[in-house]
């Protein structure tokens, strides 16, 4: 997807309203939109933000070709003068975002865009599409990483992903979230992820005998051989043949890398395989298991004493099988008033969680100076001097009656400037650096928030001025006459 | 994705074994691979095949760039002579496939590839990725179409899709499966799908009053205005304001197109809206409903007498929410023997369903001459003269003891030649033609197979020679010494 022009990757109503605002002479009015989600996927405790790289590429490349304009004109029936406006379209606004790999929580604005209404409208579909997808998949893989903190994790779901992008960027998300190896070559190359893999049943069938197939591999890659041992009979054929090949490799001064189990009862077979390998003096040969794995199956396998050094994750990782969509939304929170100043905007809903949080805001992480762990996040109006505070009154978003004071903390501003007035001011880190950053952030999070099921709810709090503003705006909202 | 070169969109073990076969001097041996799935998604009765267009583009464009070769050489440690082999790589084999939009069933080989092992290996990841994704999504939308046979169906899930491809090709799949309109402009343009949409809450908030926002839309698009009426209060504000605008439009000789409900109880609100609109003499104004719809919610809404003319489907369609992956597999079924002739290959598994069906085969649909409905599908060895038969003995794949004879039928060969010896011999139909073809096929299928829950199982049968071959090969399979 890198560097594709996605100007028309948008829902039709967005350019339609761009045109209406232009006709009304309002298209250059300034607005602030927030991007956020409302509840954690997988009944978990957090989301891992991903997709910023793609968002940056999108914004840097968005422009309307003549063909785009011709098609839009057909659909929207606009005059030629508007075609010129589209011809000159480029992003001239500012974008703030949390870093990729950041751990984020419900109702936190993780991307903030400040631009004309004209620009902000267009970006909605693409920004949500990218952030929803990549953050969802990164979160799923982070959960799998938690279930297997010490094992090697191999990503191999490309064939079951929802299209080519989903496989490619899903693999990047897996790596960011802590996976070690991918089988997908394109992603390995472009994101500098180590690649790996074994063989398939067809490779056994293409040889007259299993042992012959194993030897083919070992002969070519004596120091990097991984044998799939379940084609005929794991314990009676695959395993003894693998041991034979391992011994032949030893005789030549090499070591068999691993055997892979892809069917049958993985807990039972892995224990039998470990035993047989050890008995043959091959305790260094690793065991790779695969087959519809996710964080729950991995937990269960570990609980049952399965002997697995590497988990190969496919379908259930790459598609976030249990919950394949994240519900990030993109909401107007402020717009230019008649006086040229930004004024807050609210959408009140009978559903409390759908009521938006007005105005241009900052997002801070409160970090305990003693432990280095996160105490909670703090959302304040953009002009509050939070960084100079020694004490903060944290008002819980879910239950504002509940407030605590905190001291001896540091604050970290989570939204970093990515574009300012159309200029990129942020250097995109590579996937390896994002992975390291993500790892650090996970360490800042107490264990209770990372529990796979029924985690403790992380504290997201408002500043008093923000809380007062929101309350006042809810009170003032009347059905317009 | 069209015309991207996806040579490295492959799992690493595939080029690794291409290299091994080349070193063994076996890379030009002929093979047959079948692509099929094993059980219907969504507990449903069928799958709608999609993805052929992308597969064709993939095969026509696949080639290794110098950069691809450099990277692969690093990963696989091969000699320069092999780099030349990659440089000259192109698809020279044959591909047979069912048409896009075809209704297919478990264990039917819906794509058959005949080529060298060298070529067939490389294609696995991309072919499965494309066919799994697009067929899954088309199937989900076909189910939604069944739940709403007479309503207008609008696709609008791009922002929640698993990446840009998933949104784009998912929209195409929706259209093929019978959706009428899309909100995604790029897909509308490239696949010639009608586009549509309304507005969002931000458009109301960007105006001082709801009525003013409605008027903005109506003024610009007097013959194509659709108003979102739930921003403040659906019944007290949105609906009366929409009626005001409708009357204003009438005074100018126009008609308001529709109102849209996106929150609250859709059944209740739609009935109240219908009543109020009718009472105002606006019985022509359509009602659009949206909000996490899928085939089940639509069924329930209809059962509760909801007044909806159009359903806008998002998240749950574009991601196939309930079951976001289809398990198509790609299996070796025949390879060139020492005598240069194709010989069947089998993989026997303790899991009956994972045992492959050997040899090069054809897939036929048996169509009743009287009703025009499908009697079942028939898989035979490639050299059986099925088209000349007056009577067929159908051996049920799930229970071979169960056989029926059938007469007075026509047979339709479902696998059509797409490539022969590397040349494309098939003209790709456009999405509109595929949609019409799909619609016809759904009409050929008795209702009981289309039931959303607990459908009758469609009959997939084997020819006697194929059945005998499979049985004999299972018997002969011994664990290799």
mmCIF file of N, CA, C and O in Angstrom, chain A residues 2-81:
data_model
loop_
_atom_site.group_PDB
_atom_site.id
_atom_site.type_symbol
_atom_site.label_atom_id
_atom_site.label_comp_id
_atom_site.label_asym_id
_atom_site.label_seq_id
_atom_site.Cartn_x
_atom_site.Cartn_y
_atom_site.Cartn_z
ATOM 1 N N UNK A 2 2.083 1.133 0.438
ATOM 2 C CA UNK A 2 2.943 2.293 0.554
ATOM 3 C C UNK A 2 2.873 3.143 -0.708
ATOM 4 O O UNK A 2 2.999 2.645 -1.815
ATOM 5 N N UNK A 3 2.654 4.431 -0.518
ATOM 6 C CA UNK A 3 2.710 5.378 -1.623
ATOM 7 C C UNK A 3 1.618 5.215 -2.673
ATOM 8 O O UNK A 3 1.727 5.748 -3.754
ATOM 9 N N UNK A 4 0.577 4.458 -2.375
ATOM 10 C CA UNK A 4 -0.568 4.502 -3.264
ATOM 11 C C UNK A 4 -1.291 5.813 -3.001
ATOM 12 O O UNK A 4 -1.321 6.298 -1.875
ATOM 13 N N UNK A 5 -1.902 6.374 -4.031
ATOM 14 C CA UNK A 5 -2.733 7.554 -3.828
ATOM 15 C C UNK A 5 -4.152 7.103 -3.523
ATOM 16 O O UNK A 5 -4.822 6.501 -4.352
ATOM 17 N N UNK A 6 -4.595 7.404 -2.342
ATOM 18 C CA UNK A 6 -5.886 6.890 -1.896
ATOM 19 C C UNK A 6 -6.930 7.991 -1.743
ATOM 20 O O UNK A 6 -7.799 7.905 -0.881
ATOM 21 N N UNK A 7 -6.868 9.006 -2.588
ATOM 22 C CA UNK A 7 -7.818 10.111 -2.446
ATOM 23 C C UNK A 7 -9.266 9.626 -2.503
ATOM 24 O O UNK A 7 -10.120 10.114 -1.764
ATOM 25 N N UNK A 8 -9.545 8.648 -3.353
ATOM 26 C CA UNK A 8 -10.926 8.165 -3.454
ATOM 27 C C UNK A 8 -11.226 7.012 -2.503
ATOM 28 O O UNK A 8 -12.317 6.445 -2.555
ATOM 29 N N UNK A 9 -10.282 6.679 -1.653
ATOM 30 C CA UNK A 9 -10.569 5.688 -0.613
ATOM 31 C C UNK A 9 -11.346 6.406 0.497
ATOM 32 O O UNK A 9 -10.848 6.634 1.603
ATOM 33 N N UNK A 10 -12.554 6.777 0.166
ATOM 34 C CA UNK A 10 -13.362 7.606 1.053
ATOM 35 C C UNK A 10 -14.830 7.279 0.836
ATOM 36 O O UNK A 10 -15.219 6.882 -0.254
ATOM 37 N N UNK A 11 -15.620 7.442 1.883
ATOM 38 C CA UNK A 11 -17.056 7.278 1.720
ATOM 39 C C UNK A 11 -17.614 8.494 0.999
ATOM 40 O O UNK A 11 -17.226 9.635 1.283
ATOM 41 N N UNK A 12 -18.550 8.258 0.102
ATOM 42 C CA UNK A 12 -19.045 9.309 -0.793
ATOM 43 C C UNK A 12 -19.535 10.551 -0.062
ATOM 44 O O UNK A 12 -19.386 11.670 -0.549
ATOM 45 N N UNK A 13 -20.144 10.371 1.116
ATOM 46 C CA UNK A 13 -20.709 11.550 1.771
ATOM 47 C C UNK A 13 -19.634 12.551 2.180
ATOM 48 O O UNK A 13 -19.927 13.731 2.372
ATOM 49 N N UNK A 14 -18.394 12.090 2.286
ATOM 50 C CA UNK A 14 -17.333 13.014 2.709
ATOM 51 C C UNK A 14 -17.001 14.031 1.615
ATOM 52 O O UNK A 14 -17.114 15.240 1.858
ATOM 53 N N UNK A 15 -16.643 13.608 0.397
ATOM 54 C CA UNK A 15 -16.479 14.630 -0.654
ATOM 55 C C UNK A 15 -17.768 15.396 -0.938
ATOM 56 O O UNK A 15 -17.719 16.572 -1.313
ATOM 57 N N UNK A 16 -18.917 14.754 -0.757
ATOM 58 C CA UNK A 16 -20.162 15.491 -0.999
ATOM 59 C C UNK A 16 -20.273 16.684 -0.053
ATOM 60 O O UNK A 16 -20.596 17.796 -0.463
ATOM 61 N N UNK A 17 -19.948 16.454 1.206
ATOM 62 C CA UNK A 17 -20.026 17.563 2.162
ATOM 63 C C UNK A 17 -18.871 18.549 2.006
ATOM 64 O O UNK A 17 -19.004 19.737 2.298
ATOM 65 N N UNK A 18 -17.751 18.069 1.510
ATOM 66 C CA UNK A 18 -16.672 19.015 1.169
ATOM 67 C C UNK A 18 -17.205 20.022 0.141
ATOM 68 O O UNK A 18 -16.966 21.228 0.238
ATOM 69 N N UNK A 19 -17.928 19.496 -0.821
ATOM 70 C CA UNK A 19 -18.497 20.357 -1.860
ATOM 71 C C UNK A 19 -19.540 21.309 -1.263
ATOM 72 O O UNK A 19 -19.546 22.515 -1.560
ATOM 73 N N UNK A 20 -20.404 20.797 -0.420
ATOM 74 C CA UNK A 20 -21.420 21.657 0.203
ATOM 75 C C UNK A 20 -20.745 22.785 0.998
ATOM 76 O O UNK A 20 -21.125 23.943 0.886
ATOM 77 N N UNK A 21 -19.724 22.441 1.772
ATOM 78 C CA UNK A 21 -19.046 23.477 2.576
ATOM 79 C C UNK A 21 -18.357 24.503 1.682
ATOM 80 O O UNK A 21 -18.311 25.689 1.986
ATOM 81 N N UNK A 22 -17.824 24.017 0.585
ATOM 82 C CA UNK A 22 -17.187 24.946 -0.354
ATOM 83 C C UNK A 22 -18.230 25.904 -0.942
ATOM 84 O O UNK A 22 -18.017 27.116 -1.011
ATOM 85 N N UNK A 23 -19.365 25.366 -1.334
ATOM 86 C CA UNK A 23 -20.439 26.205 -1.868
ATOM 87 C C UNK A 23 -20.923 27.212 -0.821
ATOM 88 O O UNK A 23 -21.330 28.325 -1.148
ATOM 89 N N UNK A 24 -20.905 26.784 0.422
ATOM 90 C CA UNK A 24 -21.321 27.680 1.500
ATOM 91 C C UNK A 24 -20.217 28.668 1.878
ATOM 92 O O UNK A 24 -20.409 29.500 2.775
ATOM 93 N N UNK A 25 -19.070 28.523 1.271
ATOM 94 C CA UNK A 25 -17.941 29.396 1.596
ATOM 95 C C UNK A 25 -17.360 29.118 2.980
ATOM 96 O O UNK A 25 -16.682 29.947 3.573
ATOM 97 N N UNK A 26 -17.586 27.912 3.488
ATOM 98 C CA UNK A 26 -17.135 27.595 4.844
ATOM 99 C C UNK A 26 -15.977 26.596 4.859
ATOM 100 O O UNK A 26 -15.540 26.166 5.936
ATOM 101 N N UNK A 27 -15.503 26.206 3.680
ATOM 102 C CA UNK A 27 -14.555 25.077 3.632
ATOM 103 C C UNK A 27 -13.225 25.355 4.307
ATOM 104 O O UNK A 27 -12.529 24.441 4.692
ATOM 105 N N UNK A 28 -12.879 26.622 4.469
ATOM 106 C CA UNK A 28 -11.599 26.909 5.119
ATOM 107 C C UNK A 28 -11.704 27.129 6.621
ATOM 108 O O UNK A 28 -10.710 27.457 7.277
ATOM 109 N N UNK A 29 -12.894 26.928 7.181
ATOM 110 C CA UNK A 29 -13.018 27.061 8.638
ATOM 111 C C UNK A 29 -12.223 25.945 9.319
ATOM 112 O O UNK A 29 -12.200 24.810 8.875
ATOM 113 N N UNK A 30 -11.575 26.317 10.425
ATOM 114 C CA UNK A 30 -10.700 25.363 11.134
ATOM 115 C C UNK A 30 -11.523 24.452 12.034
ATOM 116 O O UNK A 30 -12.506 24.877 12.649
ATOM 117 N N UNK A 31 -11.107 23.219 12.128
ATOM 118 C CA UNK A 31 -11.770 22.245 13.010
ATOM 119 C C UNK A 31 -10.731 21.380 13.706
ATOM 120 O O UNK A 31 -9.563 21.335 13.307
ATOM 121 N N UNK A 32 -11.184 20.705 14.758
ATOM 122 C CA UNK A 32 -10.370 19.675 15.414
ATOM 123 C C UNK A 32 -11.189 18.397 15.446
ATOM 124 O O UNK A 32 -12.342 18.398 15.896
ATOM 125 N N UNK A 33 -10.609 17.329 14.928
ATOM 126 C CA UNK A 33 -11.221 16.005 15.025
ATOM 127 C C UNK A 33 -10.350 15.107 15.901
ATOM 128 O O UNK A 33 -9.118 15.164 15.821
ATOM 129 N N UNK A 34 -11.001 14.300 16.728
ATOM 130 C CA UNK A 34 -10.297 13.315 17.555
ATOM 131 C C UNK A 34 -10.580 11.906 17.043
ATOM 132 O O UNK A 34 -11.716 11.600 16.676
ATOM 133 N N UNK A 35 -9.577 11.074 17.094
ATOM 134 C CA UNK A 35 -9.752 9.670 16.756
ATOM 135 C C UNK A 35 -9.574 8.862 18.040
ATOM 136 O O UNK A 35 -8.570 9.014 18.735
ATOM 137 N N UNK A 36 -10.549 8.019 18.360
ATOM 138 C CA UNK A 36 -10.468 7.219 19.596
ATOM 139 C C UNK A 36 -11.393 6.024 19.507
ATOM 140 O O UNK A 36 -12.206 5.926 18.584
ATOM 141 N N UNK A 37 -11.248 5.107 20.450
ATOM 142 C CA UNK A 37 -12.154 3.951 20.510
ATOM 143 C C UNK A 37 -12.813 3.930 21.872
ATOM 144 O O UNK A 37 -12.372 4.610 22.804
ATOM 145 N N UNK A 38 -13.889 3.145 21.982
ATOM 146 C CA UNK A 38 -14.710 3.233 23.189
ATOM 147 C C UNK A 38 -14.596 2.050 24.143
ATOM 148 O O UNK A 38 -14.869 2.189 25.324
ATOM 149 N N UNK A 39 -14.264 0.881 23.599
ATOM 150 C CA UNK A 39 -14.091 -0.233 24.545
ATOM 151 C C UNK A 39 -13.045 -1.206 24.016
ATOM 152 O O UNK A 39 -12.854 -1.353 22.809
ATOM 153 N N UNK A 40 -12.352 -1.843 24.953
ATOM 154 C CA UNK A 40 -11.242 -2.706 24.582
ATOM 155 C C UNK A 40 -11.719 -3.956 23.854
ATOM 156 O O UNK A 40 -12.700 -4.569 24.262
ATOM 157 N N UNK A 41 -11.019 -4.348 22.808
ATOM 158 C CA UNK A 41 -11.386 -5.592 22.127
ATOM 159 C C UNK A 41 -10.944 -6.817 22.936
ATOM 160 O O UNK A 41 -10.113 -6.691 23.842
ATOM 161 N N UNK A 42 -11.532 -7.966 22.625
ATOM 162 C CA UNK A 42 -11.149 -9.251 23.228
ATOM 163 C C UNK A 42 -11.403 -9.272 24.734
ATOM 164 O O UNK A 42 -10.775 -10.031 25.452
ATOM 165 N N UNK A 43 -12.289 -8.410 25.213
ATOM 166 C CA UNK A 43 -12.521 -8.266 26.657
ATOM 167 C C UNK A 43 -11.214 -8.041 27.401
ATOM 168 O O UNK A 43 -11.061 -8.470 28.554
ATOM 169 N N UNK A 44 -10.279 -7.408 26.743
ATOM 170 C CA UNK A 44 -8.958 -7.212 27.334
ATOM 171 C C UNK A 44 -8.817 -5.874 28.018
ATOM 172 O O UNK A 44 -9.811 -5.165 28.233
ATOM 173 N N UNK A 45 -7.586 -5.530 28.354
ATOM 174 C CA UNK A 45 -7.342 -4.341 29.146
ATOM 175 C C UNK A 45 -6.737 -3.166 28.401
ATOM 176 O O UNK A 45 -6.530 -2.111 28.997
ATOM 177 N N UNK A 46 -6.434 -3.306 27.124
ATOM 178 C CA UNK A 46 -5.726 -2.245 26.409
ATOM 179 C C UNK A 46 -5.799 -2.475 24.901
ATOM 180 O O UNK A 46 -6.232 -3.537 24.440
ATOM 181 N N UNK A 47 -5.326 -1.484 24.176
ATOM 182 C CA UNK A 47 -5.096 -1.602 22.740
ATOM 183 C C UNK A 47 -3.668 -1.156 22.470
ATOM 184 O O UNK A 47 -3.130 -0.288 23.174
ATOM 185 N N UNK A 48 -3.030 -1.770 21.478
ATOM 186 C CA UNK A 48 -1.714 -1.324 21.020
ATOM 187 C C UNK A 48 -1.933 -0.501 19.748
ATOM 188 O O UNK A 48 -2.466 -1.012 18.765
ATOM 189 N N UNK A 49 -1.547 0.758 19.799
ATOM 190 C CA UNK A 49 -1.768 1.611 18.633
ATOM 191 C C UNK A 49 -0.786 1.268 17.516
ATOM 192 O O UNK A 49 0.413 1.157 17.743
ATOM 193 N N UNK A 50 -1.299 1.132 16.308
ATOM 194 C CA UNK A 50 -0.454 0.930 15.123
ATOM 195 C C UNK A 50 -1.136 1.552 13.922
ATOM 196 O O UNK A 50 -2.338 1.791 13.931
ATOM 197 N N UNK A 51 -0.364 1.815 12.888
ATOM 198 C CA UNK A 51 -0.916 2.365 11.652
ATOM 199 C C UNK A 51 -0.394 3.754 11.309
ATOM 200 O O UNK A 51 -0.673 4.270 10.231
ATOM 201 N N UNK A 52 0.387 4.348 12.221
ATOM 202 C CA UNK A 52 0.830 5.723 11.968
ATOM 203 C C UNK A 52 1.643 5.845 10.677
ATOM 204 O O UNK A 52 1.484 6.804 9.922
ATOM 205 N N UNK A 53 2.511 4.875 10.435
ATOM 206 C CA UNK A 53 3.327 4.948 9.219
ATOM 207 C C UNK A 53 2.441 5.050 7.973
ATOM 208 O O UNK A 53 2.676 5.859 7.078
ATOM 209 N N UNK A 54 1.422 4.218 7.943
ATOM 210 C CA UNK A 54 0.511 4.249 6.799
ATOM 211 C C UNK A 54 -0.289 5.538 6.729
ATOM 212 O O UNK A 54 -0.593 6.025 5.640
ATOM 213 N N UNK A 55 -0.647 6.055 7.880
ATOM 214 C CA UNK A 55 -1.386 7.321 7.904
ATOM 215 C C UNK A 55 -0.509 8.434 7.332
ATOM 216 O O UNK A 55 -0.954 9.254 6.522
ATOM 217 N N UNK A 56 0.752 8.434 7.727
ATOM 218 C CA UNK A 56 1.677 9.442 7.204
ATOM 219 C C UNK A 56 1.817 9.305 5.687
ATOM 220 O O UNK A 56 1.732 10.289 4.943
ATOM 221 N N UNK A 57 1.993 8.087 5.218
ATOM 222 C CA UNK A 57 2.115 7.888 3.768
ATOM 223 C C UNK A 57 0.839 8.325 3.050
ATOM 224 O O UNK A 57 0.891 8.913 1.976
ATOM 225 N N UNK A 58 -0.275 8.024 3.657
ATOM 226 C CA UNK A 58 -1.551 8.450 3.065
ATOM 227 C C UNK A 58 -1.593 9.976 2.942
ATOM 228 O O UNK A 58 -1.868 10.520 1.871
ATOM 229 N N UNK A 59 -1.327 10.666 4.040
ATOM 230 C CA UNK A 59 -1.436 12.130 4.031
ATOM 231 C C UNK A 59 -0.415 12.774 3.102
ATOM 232 O O UNK A 59 -0.676 13.814 2.502
ATOM 233 N N UNK A 60 0.753 12.158 2.986
ATOM 234 C CA UNK A 60 1.779 12.731 2.104
ATOM 235 C C UNK A 60 1.460 12.529 0.627
ATOM 236 O O UNK A 60 2.010 13.217 -0.226
ATOM 237 N N UNK A 61 0.627 11.558 0.337
ATOM 238 C CA UNK A 61 0.381 11.228 -1.065
ATOM 239 C C UNK A 61 -1.014 11.575 -1.558
ATOM 240 O O UNK A 61 -1.320 11.385 -2.731
ATOM 241 N N UNK A 62 -1.857 12.037 -0.659
ATOM 242 C CA UNK A 62 -3.246 12.238 -1.059
ATOM 243 C C UNK A 62 -3.377 13.425 -2.008
ATOM 244 O O UNK A 62 -2.935 14.533 -1.720
ATOM 245 N N UNK A 63 -3.934 13.155 -3.172
ATOM 246 C CA UNK A 63 -4.205 14.208 -4.151
ATOM 247 C C UNK A 63 -5.134 13.618 -5.192
ATOM 248 O O UNK A 63 -5.201 12.405 -5.364
ATOM 249 N N UNK A 64 -5.855 14.489 -5.891
ATOM 250 C CA UNK A 64 -6.847 14.012 -6.846
ATOM 251 C C UNK A 64 -6.281 14.022 -8.263
ATOM 252 O O UNK A 64 -5.829 15.059 -8.743
ATOM 253 N N UNK A 65 -6.325 12.881 -8.917
ATOM 254 C CA UNK A 65 -5.920 12.813 -10.319
ATOM 255 C C UNK A 65 -7.086 13.299 -11.188
ATOM 256 O O UNK A 65 -8.216 13.425 -10.719
ATOM 257 N N UNK A 66 -6.788 13.538 -12.441
ATOM 258 C CA UNK A 66 -7.857 13.972 -13.358
ATOM 259 C C UNK A 66 -8.953 12.909 -13.436
ATOM 260 O O UNK A 66 -10.133 13.221 -13.546
ATOM 261 N N UNK A 67 -8.544 11.667 -13.387
ATOM 262 C CA UNK A 67 -9.531 10.584 -13.450
ATOM 263 C C UNK A 67 -10.413 10.594 -12.191
ATOM 264 O O UNK A 67 -11.622 10.403 -12.267
ATOM 265 N N UNK A 68 -9.773 10.815 -11.037
ATOM 266 C CA UNK A 68 -10.533 10.932 -9.780
ATOM 267 C C UNK A 68 -11.574 12.048 -9.899
ATOM 268 O O UNK A 68 -12.729 11.889 -9.514
ATOM 269 N N UNK A 69 -11.127 13.164 -10.422
ATOM 270 C CA UNK A 69 -11.995 14.350 -10.492
ATOM 271 C C UNK A 69 -13.151 14.098 -11.462
ATOM 272 O O UNK A 69 -14.297 14.428 -11.174
ATOM 273 N N UNK A 70 -12.839 13.488 -12.594
ATOM 274 C CA UNK A 70 -13.896 13.160 -13.565
ATOM 275 C C UNK A 70 -14.965 12.287 -12.912
ATOM 276 O O UNK A 70 -16.158 12.516 -13.056
ATOM 277 N N UNK A 71 -14.505 11.264 -12.192
ATOM 278 C CA UNK A 71 -15.472 10.354 -11.578
ATOM 279 C C UNK A 71 -16.288 11.061 -10.496
ATOM 280 O O UNK A 71 -17.509 10.923 -10.429
ATOM 281 N N UNK A 72 -15.618 11.842 -9.666
ATOM 282 C CA UNK A 72 -16.323 12.556 -8.591
ATOM 283 C C UNK A 72 -17.346 13.547 -9.151
ATOM 284 O O UNK A 72 -18.428 13.724 -8.590
ATOM 285 N N UNK A 73 -16.995 14.164 -10.245
ATOM 286 C CA UNK A 73 -17.902 15.133 -10.881
ATOM 287 C C UNK A 73 -19.191 14.437 -11.322
ATOM 288 O O UNK A 73 -20.296 14.957 -11.122
ATOM 289 N N UNK A 74 -19.029 13.274 -11.882
ATOM 290 C CA UNK A 74 -20.201 12.454 -12.246
ATOM 291 C C UNK A 74 -21.076 12.156 -11.043
ATOM 292 O O UNK A 74 -22.289 12.158 -11.112
ATOM 293 N N UNK A 75 -20.432 11.816 -9.935
ATOM 294 C CA UNK A 75 -21.171 11.384 -8.756
ATOM 295 C C UNK A 75 -21.797 12.570 -8.025
ATOM 296 O O UNK A 75 -22.870 12.455 -7.457
ATOM 297 N N UNK A 76 -21.100 13.707 -8.019
ATOM 298 C CA UNK A 76 -21.529 14.819 -7.165
ATOM 299 C C UNK A 76 -22.075 15.999 -7.950
ATOM 300 O O UNK A 76 -22.602 16.932 -7.367
ATOM 301 N N UNK A 77 -21.917 15.963 -9.267
ATOM 302 C CA UNK A 77 -22.507 16.989 -10.124
ATOM 303 C C UNK A 77 -22.060 18.404 -9.706
ATOM 304 O O UNK A 77 -22.885 19.257 -9.383
ATOM 305 N N UNK A 78 -20.750 18.598 -9.685
ATOM 306 C CA UNK A 78 -20.252 19.923 -9.276
ATOM 307 C C UNK A 78 -19.721 20.710 -10.477
ATOM 308 O O UNK A 78 -19.480 20.154 -11.550
ATOM 309 N N UNK A 79 -19.529 21.989 -10.285
ATOM 310 C CA UNK A 79 -19.056 22.848 -11.378
ATOM 311 C C UNK A 79 -17.534 22.764 -11.502
ATOM 312 O O UNK A 79 -16.832 22.299 -10.596
ATOM 313 N N UNK A 80 -17.014 23.274 -12.620
ATOM 314 C CA UNK A 80 -15.589 23.171 -12.923
ATOM 315 C C UNK A 80 -14.696 23.879 -11.909
ATOM 316 O O UNK A 80 -13.573 23.472 -11.669
ATOM 317 N N UNK A 81 -15.227 24.950 -11.337
ATOM 318 C CA UNK A 81 -14.415 25.677 -10.361
ATOM 319 C C UNK A 81 -14.047 24.764 -9.187
ATOM 320 O O UNK A 81 -12.941 24.855 -8.650
#
